[in-house]
PDB file of C-alpha atoms and ligand atoms in Angstrom:
ATOM      1  CA  MET A 293      22.872 160.157  35.334  1.00 50.00           C
ATOM      2  CA  SER A 294      23.532 159.065  32.088  1.00 47.00           C
ATOM      3  CA  SER A 295      21.241 158.572  29.208  1.00 67.00           C
ATOM      4  CA  HIS A 296      21.233 155.124  28.614  1.00 92.00           C
ATOM      5  CA  THR A 297      21.796 152.087  30.936  1.00 96.00           C
ATOM      6  CA  CYS A 298      22.551 148.249  31.526  1.00 97.00           C
ATOM      7  CA  ASP A 299      21.575 146.194  33.768  1.00 97.00           C
ATOM      8  CA  ALA A 300      25.310 144.361  34.673  1.00 98.00           C
ATOM      9  CA  LEU A 301      28.982 144.058  33.827  1.00 98.00           C
ATOM     10  CA  VAL A 302      30.032 140.529  33.443  1.00 98.00           C
ATOM     11  CA  VAL A 303      33.914 140.847  33.295  1.00 98.00           C
ATOM     12  CA  SER A 304      35.605 136.580  32.492  1.00 98.00           C
ATOM     13  CA  CYS A 305      39.099 135.760  31.781  1.00 98.00           C
ATOM     14  CA  ILE A 306      40.309 136.239  27.602  1.00 98.00           C
ATOM     15  CA  ASP A 307      40.742 132.441  27.168  1.00 98.00           C
ATOM     16  CA  PHE A 308      38.855 131.045  23.724  1.00 98.00           C
ATOM     17  CA  ARG A 309      38.341 128.051  24.933  1.00 98.00           C
ATOM     18  CA  PHE A 310      35.700 129.405  27.714  1.00 98.00           C
ATOM     19  CA  GLN A 311      33.933 131.716  24.981  1.00 97.00           C
ATOM     20  CA  LYS A 312      30.944 129.652  23.897  1.00 97.00           C
ATOM     21  CA  TYR A 313      30.186 128.242  27.448  1.00 97.00           C
ATOM     22  CA  ILE A 314      29.843 131.863  28.362  1.00 97.00           C
ATOM     23  CA  ARG A 315      28.086 133.279  25.646  1.00 96.00           C
ATOM     24  CA  GLN A 316      25.174 129.950  26.525  1.00 96.00           C
ATOM     25  CA  TRP A 317      25.401 130.793  29.934  1.00 96.00           C
ATOM     26  CA  LEU A 318      24.563 134.637  29.484  1.00 96.00           C
ATOM     27  CA  ASP A 319      21.868 133.636  27.011  1.00 95.00           C
ATOM     28  CA  GLN A 320      20.080 131.298  29.426  1.00 95.00           C
ATOM     29  CA  ASN A 321      20.614 133.410  32.444  1.00 94.00           C
ATOM     30  CA  PHE A 322      20.644 136.786  31.371  1.00 93.00           C
ATOM     31  CA  GLY A 323      17.474 136.767  28.630  1.00 89.00           C
ATOM     32  CA  ASP A 324      17.127 140.134  27.388  1.00 91.00           C
ATOM     33  CA  LYS A 325      19.007 141.472  30.551  1.00 95.00           C
ATOM     34  CA  THR A 326      22.018 143.750  29.005  1.00 97.00           C
ATOM     35  CA  PHE A 327      25.078 144.370  29.859  1.00 97.00           C
ATOM     36  CA  ASP A 328      28.993 145.518  29.953  1.00 98.00           C
ATOM     37  CA  TYR A 329      31.350 142.292  29.194  1.00 97.00           C
ATOM     38  CA  VAL A 330      35.049 141.821  29.522  1.00 97.00           C
ATOM     39  CA  GLY A 331      37.856 139.751  29.020  1.00 98.00           C
ATOM     40  CA  TYR A 332      40.893 140.023  30.638  1.00 97.00           C
ATOM     41  CA  ALA A 333      43.806 137.641  31.270  1.00 98.00           C
ATOM     42  CA  GLY A 334      42.980 136.225  34.695  1.00 98.00           C
ATOM     43  CA  GLY A 335      39.630 137.438  34.704  1.00 98.00           C
ATOM     44  CA  ALA A 336      39.221 138.858  37.978  1.00 97.00           C
ATOM     45  CA  LYS A 337      42.952 138.438  38.970  1.00 97.00           C
ATOM     46  CA  ASP A 338      44.317 142.293  38.006  1.00 97.00           C
ATOM     47  CA  LEU A 339      41.678 143.473  40.707  1.00 98.00           C
ATOM     48  CA  ASP A 340      43.296 147.502  40.028  1.00 98.00           C
ATOM     49  CA  THR A 341      42.321 146.590  36.424  1.00 97.00           C
ATOM     50  CA  VAL A 342      38.496 145.496  36.532  1.00 98.00           C
ATOM     51  CA  MET A 343      38.014 147.785  39.245  1.00 98.00           C
ATOM     52  CA  LYS A 344      39.013 150.793  36.490  1.00 98.00           C
ATOM     53  CA  GLN A 345      36.523 149.237  34.060  1.00 98.00           C
ATOM     54  CA  LEU A 346      33.875 148.707  37.126  1.00 98.00           C
ATOM     55  CA  ASP A 347      34.150 152.483  37.885  1.00 98.00           C
ATOM     56  CA  ILE A 348      33.337 153.351  34.382  1.00 98.00           C
ATOM     57  CA  SER A 349      30.192 150.800  33.777  1.00 98.00           C
ATOM     58  CA  VAL A 350      28.665 152.066  37.365  1.00 98.00           C
ATOM     59  CA  ARG A 351      29.463 156.023  36.630  1.00 97.00           C
ATOM     60  CA  LEU A 352      28.051 155.066  32.601  1.00 97.00           C
ATOM     61  CA  HIS A 353      25.301 152.736  32.712  1.00 97.00           C
ATOM     62  CA  ASP A 354      24.554 152.716  36.021  1.00 97.00           C
ATOM     63  CA  ILE A 355      24.895 148.968  36.493  1.00 98.00           C
ATOM     64  CA  LYS A 356      23.019 147.063  39.440  1.00 97.00           C
ATOM     65  CA  HIS A 357      24.968 143.541  39.187  1.00 98.00           C
ATOM     66  CA  VAL A 358      28.378 142.270  38.526  1.00 98.00           C
ATOM     67  CA  VAL A 359      29.560 138.873  37.322  1.00 98.00           C
ATOM     68  CA  LEU A 360      32.849 137.993  37.820  1.00 98.00           C
ATOM     69  CA  MET A 361      34.169 134.473  36.248  1.00 98.00           C
ATOM     70  CA  ASN A 362      37.274 132.833  36.309  1.00 98.00           C
ATOM     71  CA  HIS A 363      38.334 129.503  35.265  1.00 98.00           C
ATOM     72  CA  GLU A 364      39.881 126.446  35.776  1.00 97.00           C
ATOM     73  CA  ASN A 365      43.314 125.803  33.967  1.00 98.00           C
ATOM     74  CA  CYS A 366      44.027 129.525  33.321  1.00 98.00           C
ATOM     75  CA  GLY A 367      46.979 130.089  31.948  1.00 98.00           C
ATOM     76  CA  ALA A 368      47.231 133.838  33.642  1.00 98.00           C
ATOM     77  CA  TYR A 369      47.910 132.049  36.971  1.00 98.00           C
ATOM     78  CA  ALA A 370      50.025 129.448  35.528  1.00 97.00           C
ATOM     79  CA  GLU A 371      50.837 126.742  38.053  1.00 96.00           C
ATOM     80  CA  ALA A 372      48.948 128.916  40.893  1.00 97.00           C
ATOM     81  CA  SER A 373      45.764 128.364  39.357  1.00 97.00           C
ATOM     82  CA  THR A 374      44.138 126.361  41.746  1.00 97.00           C
ATOM     83  CA  PRO A 375      40.045 125.913  42.381  1.00 96.00           C
ATOM     84  CA  GLU A 376      41.188 127.511  46.341  1.00 97.00           C
ATOM     85  CA  ARG A 377      43.139 130.310  44.946  1.00 98.00           C
ATOM     86  CA  HIS A 378      40.188 131.246  42.539  1.00 98.00           C
ATOM     87  CA  ALA A 379      38.048 131.508  45.049  1.00 98.00           C
ATOM     88  CA  LEU A 380      40.611 133.241  47.009  1.00 98.00           C
ATOM     89  CA  ASP A 381      40.785 135.825  44.203  1.00 98.00           C
ATOM     90  CA  LEU A 382      36.905 136.037  43.581  1.00 98.00           C
ATOM     91  CA  LEU A 383      35.753 136.761  47.085  1.00 98.00           C
ATOM     92  CA  LYS A 384      37.905 139.513  47.734  1.00 98.00           C
ATOM     93  CA  ALA A 385      37.284 141.169  44.127  1.00 98.00           C
ATOM     94  CA  LYS A 386      34.004 140.596  45.744  1.00 98.00           C
ATOM     95  CA  LYS A 387      34.204 142.253  48.398  1.00 98.00           C
ATOM     96  CA  THR A 388      36.739 145.530  47.455  1.00 98.00           C
ATOM     97  CA  ILE A 389      33.639 145.936  45.149  1.00 98.00           C
ATOM     98  CA  GLN A 390      30.837 146.006  48.007  1.00 98.00           C
ATOM     99  CA  GLU A 391      33.041 148.072  49.825  1.00 98.00           C
ATOM    100  CA  LYS A 392      32.988 151.324  47.316  1.00 98.00           C
ATOM    101  CA  TYR A 393      30.301 149.695  45.597  1.00 98.00           C
ATOM    102  CA  PRO A 394      27.619 148.277  48.611  1.00 98.00           C
ATOM    103  CA  HIS A 395      24.433 148.414  46.318  1.00 98.00           C
ATOM    104  CA  LEU A 396      25.832 145.827  43.230  1.00 98.00           C
ATOM    105  CA  LYS A 397      24.632 142.006  43.712  1.00 98.00           C
ATOM    106  CA  VAL A 398      28.494 140.714  42.702  1.00 98.00           C
ATOM    107  CA  ASP A 399      27.816 136.878  41.777  1.00 98.00           C
ATOM    108  CA  LEU A 400      30.973 134.733  41.279  1.00 98.00           C
ATOM    109  CA  TYR A 401      31.746 131.707  38.925  1.00 98.00           C
ATOM    110  CA  TYR A 402      34.260 128.870  38.411  1.00 98.00           C
ATOM    111  CA  LEU A 403      33.727 127.736  35.016  1.00 98.00           C
ATOM    112  CA  LEU A 404      35.474 124.032  34.419  1.00 98.00           C
ATOM    113  CA  LEU A 405      37.001 123.304  31.294  1.00 97.00           C
ATOM    114  CA  ASP A 406      33.552 120.938  30.303  1.00 97.00           C
ATOM    115  CA  GLY A 407      31.983 124.110  30.700  1.00 96.00           C
ATOM    116  CA  LYS A 408      30.410 123.493  33.808  1.00 97.00           C
ATOM    117  CA  PHE A 409      29.636 126.625  36.102  1.00 96.00           C
ATOM    118  CA  GLY A 410      30.549 126.330  39.477  1.00 96.00           C
ATOM    119  CA  GLU A 411      29.399 129.337  41.704  1.00 96.00           C
ATOM    120  CA  ILE A 412      31.202 130.759  44.472  1.00 96.00           C
ATOM    121  CA  VAL A 413      29.401 131.716  48.129  1.00 91.00           C
TER     122      VAL A 413
HETATM  123 ZN1   ZN B 708      42.398 132.391  31.717  1.00 80.35          ZN
END
């Protein structure tokens, strides 16, 4: 067990257009909770990369919660950036994460360009 822990891992895309919305959302929804935060182009698109980071956050920080955020008009998806494709990738990521770490709570979000957060369930 590590000497310092945090509540969650938050994964989003690197896209600068969404960072202020993500910061506001985290302020509102995480309060004083702590989290590791990483950005990858495409968010959860490259699941292998996400899983590598997740392994580290689990091992070092004993996280209990994962938040994955993809977004509308994502350059990493280009023409494939449809709500359906994002939902598919996010749900696949959740399934993979919970198969490996059944104790983790996984929440999925799809961000719109106007800053709205849609939850994928
Ligand atoms: Zn993106």
